[in-house]
Amino acid sequence: MPYCIQSFSGISFVAGYFTYYLQLAGYSTDLSYRIQIAQPVVSIVGNLMAAATIDYVGRRNLTFYGLIILTAFLLITGGLAVGGSPAEIRGTVAFILIYSWWYNASIGSTAFSLLSEVATSRLRIKTVAIGYAVHSGINVMWQFVIPFMFNPDKGNLGGKIAFIFGGMCCLCLLYLWLWQPETSGRSFQELDEMFAKGVPARKFKSYKTDVQVHNEAAAASRNAKMEV
């Protein structure tokens, strides 16, 4: 599901329409190109940050709290677009760049780990395949819908389109809080056990599995023999 949440969080607009938005906002073609080049640069920085922090912060935390921050960025962007003054439009551009950075530091990176880790060993290949298919289908839908919402001769939402993605992020946050387990530091055997036992998603991090109990008992036995 986090992989599909990527598509609902606004990345289809940010990645596909940023240059066009810059030109509609009054930026020259040359400046629009230069600003657009900055977008993948800050995205790479976000990816590197995620790689360095994901095991310490945890998949669930980085995804959930990261999406909260993304939602705030989207709502601020939409609010600035409502004002429409040149300074506020520049603010929307700045927040879109900040969004690109933070998206890749959070759900833009964690979703790939979660997609493969939450699936059971027996169904992992099918789960990943279905996840990619649904994700691609949602993106195809946005390619048809966004122009009708965004273009000046249609919905003419401009930067206010961020409100739509911000609203969807709020619904996605509810899902993540209730049903997204923490998989960091867990083996596939442990994850399969917790899913089979119906452990609530929010308790995955603190739950002690049979595998852990067995390993701790074995370690205690070895230590006792060494002391003797």
PDB file of N, CA and C in Angstrom, residues 126-175:
ATOM      1  N   LYS A 126       4.254 -12.391  -6.263  1.00  0.00           N
ATOM      2  CA  LYS A 126       2.945 -11.927  -6.729  1.00  0.00           C
ATOM      3  C   LYS A 126       2.577 -10.586  -6.101  1.00  0.00           C
ATOM      4  N   THR A 127       2.920 -10.419  -4.822  1.00  0.00           N
ATOM      5  CA  THR A 127       2.599  -9.163  -4.139  1.00  0.00           C
ATOM      6  C   THR A 127       3.322  -7.987  -4.783  1.00  0.00           C
ATOM      7  N   VAL A 128       4.606  -8.170  -5.057  1.00  0.00           N
ATOM      8  CA  VAL A 128       5.385  -7.102  -5.686  1.00  0.00           C
ATOM      9  C   VAL A 128       4.847  -6.799  -7.083  1.00  0.00           C
ATOM     10  N   ALA A 129       4.514  -7.842  -7.831  1.00  0.00           N
ATOM     11  CA  ALA A 129       3.993  -7.645  -9.185  1.00  0.00           C
ATOM     12  C   ALA A 129       2.663  -6.893  -9.165  1.00  0.00           C
ATOM     13  N   ILE A 130       1.775  -7.291  -8.257  1.00  0.00           N
ATOM     14  CA  ILE A 130       0.480  -6.611  -8.152  1.00  0.00           C
ATOM     15  C   ILE A 130       0.678  -5.164  -7.694  1.00  0.00           C
ATOM     16  N   GLY A 131       1.601  -4.963  -6.749  1.00  0.00           N
ATOM     17  CA  GLY A 131       1.877  -3.612  -6.273  1.00  0.00           C
ATOM     18  C   GLY A 131       2.346  -2.694  -7.390  1.00  0.00           C
ATOM     19  N   TYR A 132       3.259  -3.191  -8.216  1.00  0.00           N
ATOM     20  CA  TYR A 132       3.747  -2.391  -9.342  1.00  0.00           C
ATOM     21  C   TYR A 132       2.621  -2.120 -10.343  1.00  0.00           C
ATOM     22  N   ALA A 133       1.784  -3.123 -10.580  1.00  0.00           N
ATOM     23  CA  ALA A 133       0.696  -2.955 -11.547  1.00  0.00           C
ATOM     24  C   ALA A 133      -0.306  -1.905 -11.077  1.00  0.00           C
ATOM     25  N   VAL A 134      -0.688  -1.974  -9.802  1.00  0.00           N
ATOM     26  CA  VAL A 134      -1.645  -0.999  -9.263  1.00  0.00           C
ATOM     27  C   VAL A 134      -1.038   0.401  -9.260  1.00  0.00           C
ATOM     28  N   HIS A 135       0.221   0.493  -8.856  1.00  0.00           N
ATOM     29  CA  HIS A 135       0.926   1.778  -8.843  1.00  0.00           C
ATOM     30  C   HIS A 135       0.951   2.392 -10.242  1.00  0.00           C
ATOM     31  N   SER A 136       1.265   1.579 -11.233  1.00  0.00           N
ATOM     32  CA  SER A 136       1.311   2.073 -12.610  1.00  0.00           C
ATOM     33  C   SER A 136      -0.074   2.480 -13.095  1.00  0.00           C
ATOM     34  N   GLY A 137      -1.095   1.705 -12.709  1.00  0.00           N
ATOM     35  CA  GLY A 137      -2.459   2.038 -13.102  1.00  0.00           C
ATOM     36  C   GLY A 137      -2.908   3.377 -12.538  1.00  0.00           C
ATOM     37  N   ILE A 138      -2.556   3.635 -11.279  1.00  0.00           N
ATOM     38  CA  ILE A 138      -2.917   4.915 -10.664  1.00  0.00           C
ATOM     39  C   ILE A 138      -2.212   6.067 -11.380  1.00  0.00           C
ATOM     40  N   ASN A 139      -0.950   5.855 -11.724  1.00  0.00           N
ATOM     41  CA  ASN A 139      -0.208   6.902 -12.432  1.00  0.00           C
ATOM     42  C   ASN A 139      -0.798   7.177 -13.813  1.00  0.00           C
ATOM     43  N   VAL A 140      -1.237   6.127 -14.492  1.00  0.00           N
ATOM     44  CA  VAL A 140      -1.890   6.320 -15.793  1.00  0.00           C
ATOM     45  C   VAL A 140      -3.159   7.154 -15.618  1.00  0.00           C
ATOM     46  N   MET A 141      -3.908   6.859 -14.562  1.00  0.00           N
ATOM     47  CA  MET A 141      -5.117   7.636 -14.280  1.00  0.00           C
ATOM     48  C   MET A 141      -4.788   9.114 -14.101  1.00  0.00           C
ATOM     49  N   TRP A 142      -3.715   9.400 -13.354  1.00  0.00           N
ATOM     50  CA  TRP A 142      -3.346  10.798 -13.124  1.00  0.00           C
ATOM     51  C   TRP A 142      -2.943  11.500 -14.412  1.00  0.00           C
ATOM     52  N   GLN A 143      -2.350  10.766 -15.350  1.00  0.00           N
ATOM     53  CA  GLN A 143      -1.959  11.392 -16.612  1.00  0.00           C
ATOM     54  C   GLN A 143      -3.172  11.922 -17.379  1.00  0.00           C
ATOM     55  N   PHE A 144      -4.313  11.292 -17.170  1.00  0.00           N
ATOM     56  CA  PHE A 144      -5.545  11.772 -17.799  1.00  0.00           C
ATOM     57  C   PHE A 144      -6.214  12.867 -16.971  1.00  0.00           C
ATOM     58  N   VAL A 145      -6.173  12.726 -15.656  1.00  0.00           N
ATOM     59  CA  VAL A 145      -6.954  13.601 -14.775  1.00  0.00           C
ATOM     60  C   VAL A 145      -6.266  14.933 -14.502  1.00  0.00           C
ATOM     61  N   ILE A 146      -4.962  14.904 -14.243  1.00  0.00           N
ATOM     62  CA  ILE A 146      -4.263  16.130 -13.845  1.00  0.00           C
ATOM     63  C   ILE A 146      -4.401  17.259 -14.869  1.00  0.00           C
ATOM     64  N   PRO A 147      -4.246  17.003 -16.176  1.00  0.00           N
ATOM     65  CA  PRO A 147      -4.413  18.124 -17.127  1.00  0.00           C
ATOM     66  C   PRO A 147      -5.777  18.797 -17.031  1.00  0.00           C
ATOM     67  N   PHE A 148      -6.829  18.027 -16.763  1.00  0.00           N
ATOM     68  CA  PHE A 148      -8.162  18.622 -16.656  1.00  0.00           C
ATOM     69  C   PHE A 148      -8.301  19.463 -15.384  1.00  0.00           C
ATOM     70  N   MET A 149      -7.586  19.098 -14.343  1.00  0.00           N
ATOM     71  CA  MET A 149      -7.642  19.883 -13.107  1.00  0.00           C
ATOM     72  C   MET A 149      -6.711  21.087 -13.160  1.00  0.00           C
ATOM     73  N   PHE A 150      -5.604  20.949 -13.863  1.00  0.00           N
ATOM     74  CA  PHE A 150      -4.500  21.901 -13.751  1.00  0.00           C
ATOM     75  C   PHE A 150      -4.476  22.955 -14.848  1.00  0.00           C
ATOM     76  N   ASN A 151      -4.750  22.564 -16.088  1.00  0.00           N
ATOM     77  CA  ASN A 151      -4.573  23.468 -17.230  1.00  0.00           C
ATOM     78  C   ASN A 151      -5.456  24.713 -17.128  1.00  0.00           C
ATOM     79  N   PRO A 152      -4.950  25.854 -17.594  1.00  0.00           N
ATOM     80  CA  PRO A 152      -5.713  27.117 -17.511  1.00  0.00           C
ATOM     81  C   PRO A 152      -7.047  27.075 -18.247  1.00  0.00           C
ATOM     82  N   ASP A 153      -7.134  26.296 -19.339  1.00  0.00           N
ATOM     83  CA  ASP A 153      -8.378  26.244 -20.106  1.00  0.00           C
ATOM     84  C   ASP A 153      -9.334  25.168 -19.603  1.00  0.00           C
ATOM     85  N   LYS A 154      -8.979  24.515 -18.501  1.00  0.00           N
ATOM     86  CA  LYS A 154      -9.848  23.481 -17.921  1.00  0.00           C
ATOM     87  C   LYS A 154     -10.190  23.870 -16.481  1.00  0.00           C
ATOM     88  N   GLY A 155      -9.706  23.098 -15.523  1.00  0.00           N
ATOM     89  CA  GLY A 155     -10.011  23.401 -14.127  1.00  0.00           C
ATOM     90  C   GLY A 155      -9.274  24.611 -13.592  1.00  0.00           C
ATOM     91  N   ASN A 156      -8.113  24.890 -14.176  1.00  0.00           N
ATOM     92  CA  ASN A 156      -7.308  26.067 -13.818  1.00  0.00           C
ATOM     93  C   ASN A 156      -6.989  26.121 -12.319  1.00  0.00           C
ATOM     94  N   LEU A 157      -6.709  24.968 -11.738  1.00  0.00           N
ATOM     95  CA  LEU A 157      -6.367  24.961 -10.317  1.00  0.00           C
ATOM     96  C   LEU A 157      -4.962  25.486 -10.059  1.00  0.00           C
ATOM     97  N   GLY A 158      -4.063  25.283 -11.010  1.00  0.00           N
ATOM     98  CA  GLY A 158      -2.687  25.717 -10.780  1.00  0.00           C
ATOM     99  C   GLY A 158      -2.114  25.047  -9.544  1.00  0.00           C
ATOM    100  N   GLY A 159      -1.450  25.832  -8.708  1.00  0.00           N
ATOM    101  CA  GLY A 159      -0.853  25.292  -7.495  1.00  0.00           C
ATOM    102  C   GLY A 159      -1.866  24.825  -6.470  1.00  0.00           C
ATOM    103  N   LYS A 160      -3.117  25.248  -6.632  1.00  0.00           N
ATOM    104  CA  LYS A 160      -4.164  24.824  -5.682  1.00  0.00           C
ATOM    105  C   LYS A 160      -4.463  23.336  -5.800  1.00  0.00           C
ATOM    106  N   ILE A 161      -3.932  22.697  -6.832  1.00  0.00           N
ATOM    107  CA  ILE A 161      -4.094  21.250  -6.971  1.00  0.00           C
ATOM    108  C   ILE A 161      -3.450  20.518  -5.786  1.00  0.00           C
ATOM    109  N   ALA A 162      -2.537  21.206  -5.107  1.00  0.00           N
ATOM    110  CA  ALA A 162      -1.888  20.606  -3.932  1.00  0.00           C
ATOM    111  C   ALA A 162      -2.900  20.284  -2.838  1.00  0.00           C
ATOM    112  N   PHE A 163      -4.004  21.027  -2.771  1.00  0.00           N
ATOM    113  CA  PHE A 163      -5.042  20.732  -1.781  1.00  0.00           C
ATOM    114  C   PHE A 163      -5.633  19.338  -2.000  1.00  0.00           C
ATOM    115  N   ILE A 164      -5.794  18.962  -3.261  1.00  0.00           N
ATOM    116  CA  ILE A 164      -6.371  17.653  -3.572  1.00  0.00           C
ATOM    117  C   ILE A 164      -5.453  16.541  -3.076  1.00  0.00           C
ATOM    118  N   PHE A 165      -4.168  16.670  -3.379  1.00  0.00           N
ATOM    119  CA  PHE A 165      -3.227  15.646  -2.933  1.00  0.00           C
ATOM    120  C   PHE A 165      -3.051  15.677  -1.416  1.00  0.00           C
ATOM    121  N   GLY A 166      -3.111  16.861  -0.830  1.00  0.00           N
ATOM    122  CA  GLY A 166      -3.026  16.954   0.625  1.00  0.00           C
ATOM    123  C   GLY A 166      -4.189  16.255   1.299  1.00  0.00           C
ATOM    124  N   GLY A 167      -5.388  16.399   0.729  1.00  0.00           N
ATOM    125  CA  GLY A 167      -6.556  15.716   1.281  1.00  0.00           C
ATOM    126  C   GLY A 167      -6.434  14.206   1.193  1.00  0.00           C
ATOM    127  N   MET A 168      -5.920  13.718   0.066  1.00  0.00           N
ATOM    128  CA  MET A 168      -5.740  12.272  -0.078  1.00  0.00           C
ATOM    129  C   MET A 168      -4.666  11.753   0.873  1.00  0.00           C
ATOM    130  N   CYS A 169      -3.655  12.567   1.122  1.00  0.00           N
ATOM    131  CA  CYS A 169      -2.615  12.165   2.069  1.00  0.00           C
ATOM    132  C   CYS A 169      -3.196  11.972   3.472  1.00  0.00           C
ATOM    133  N   CYS A 170      -4.168  12.783   3.833  1.00  0.00           N
ATOM    134  CA  CYS A 170      -4.799  12.638   5.154  1.00  0.00           C
ATOM    135  C   CYS A 170      -5.454  11.264   5.290  1.00  0.00           C
ATOM    136  N   LEU A 171      -6.117  10.810   4.231  1.00  0.00           N
ATOM    137  CA  LEU A 171      -6.726   9.481   4.252  1.00  0.00           C
ATOM    138  C   LEU A 171      -5.653   8.389   4.303  1.00  0.00           C
ATOM    139  N   CYS A 172      -4.575   8.608   3.574  1.00  0.00           N
ATOM    140  CA  CYS A 172      -3.485   7.630   3.570  1.00  0.00           C
ATOM    141  C   CYS A 172      -2.821   7.534   4.943  1.00  0.00           C
ATOM    142  N   LEU A 173      -2.754   8.648   5.648  1.00  0.00           N
ATOM    143  CA  LEU A 173      -2.175   8.636   6.997  1.00  0.00           C
ATOM    144  C   LEU A 173      -2.990   7.752   7.933  1.00  0.00           C
ATOM    145  N   LEU A 174      -4.295   7.770   7.765  1.00  0.00           N
ATOM    146  CA  LEU A 174      -5.153   6.918   8.584  1.00  0.00           C
ATOM    147  C   LEU A 174      -4.822   5.448   8.349  1.00  0.00           C
ATOM    148  N   TYR A 175      -4.647   5.089   7.093  1.00  0.00           N
ATOM    149  CA  TYR A 175      -4.271   3.709   6.777  1.00  0.00           C
ATOM    150  C   TYR A 175      -2.924   3.351   7.407  1.00  0.00           C
TER     151      TYR A 175
END
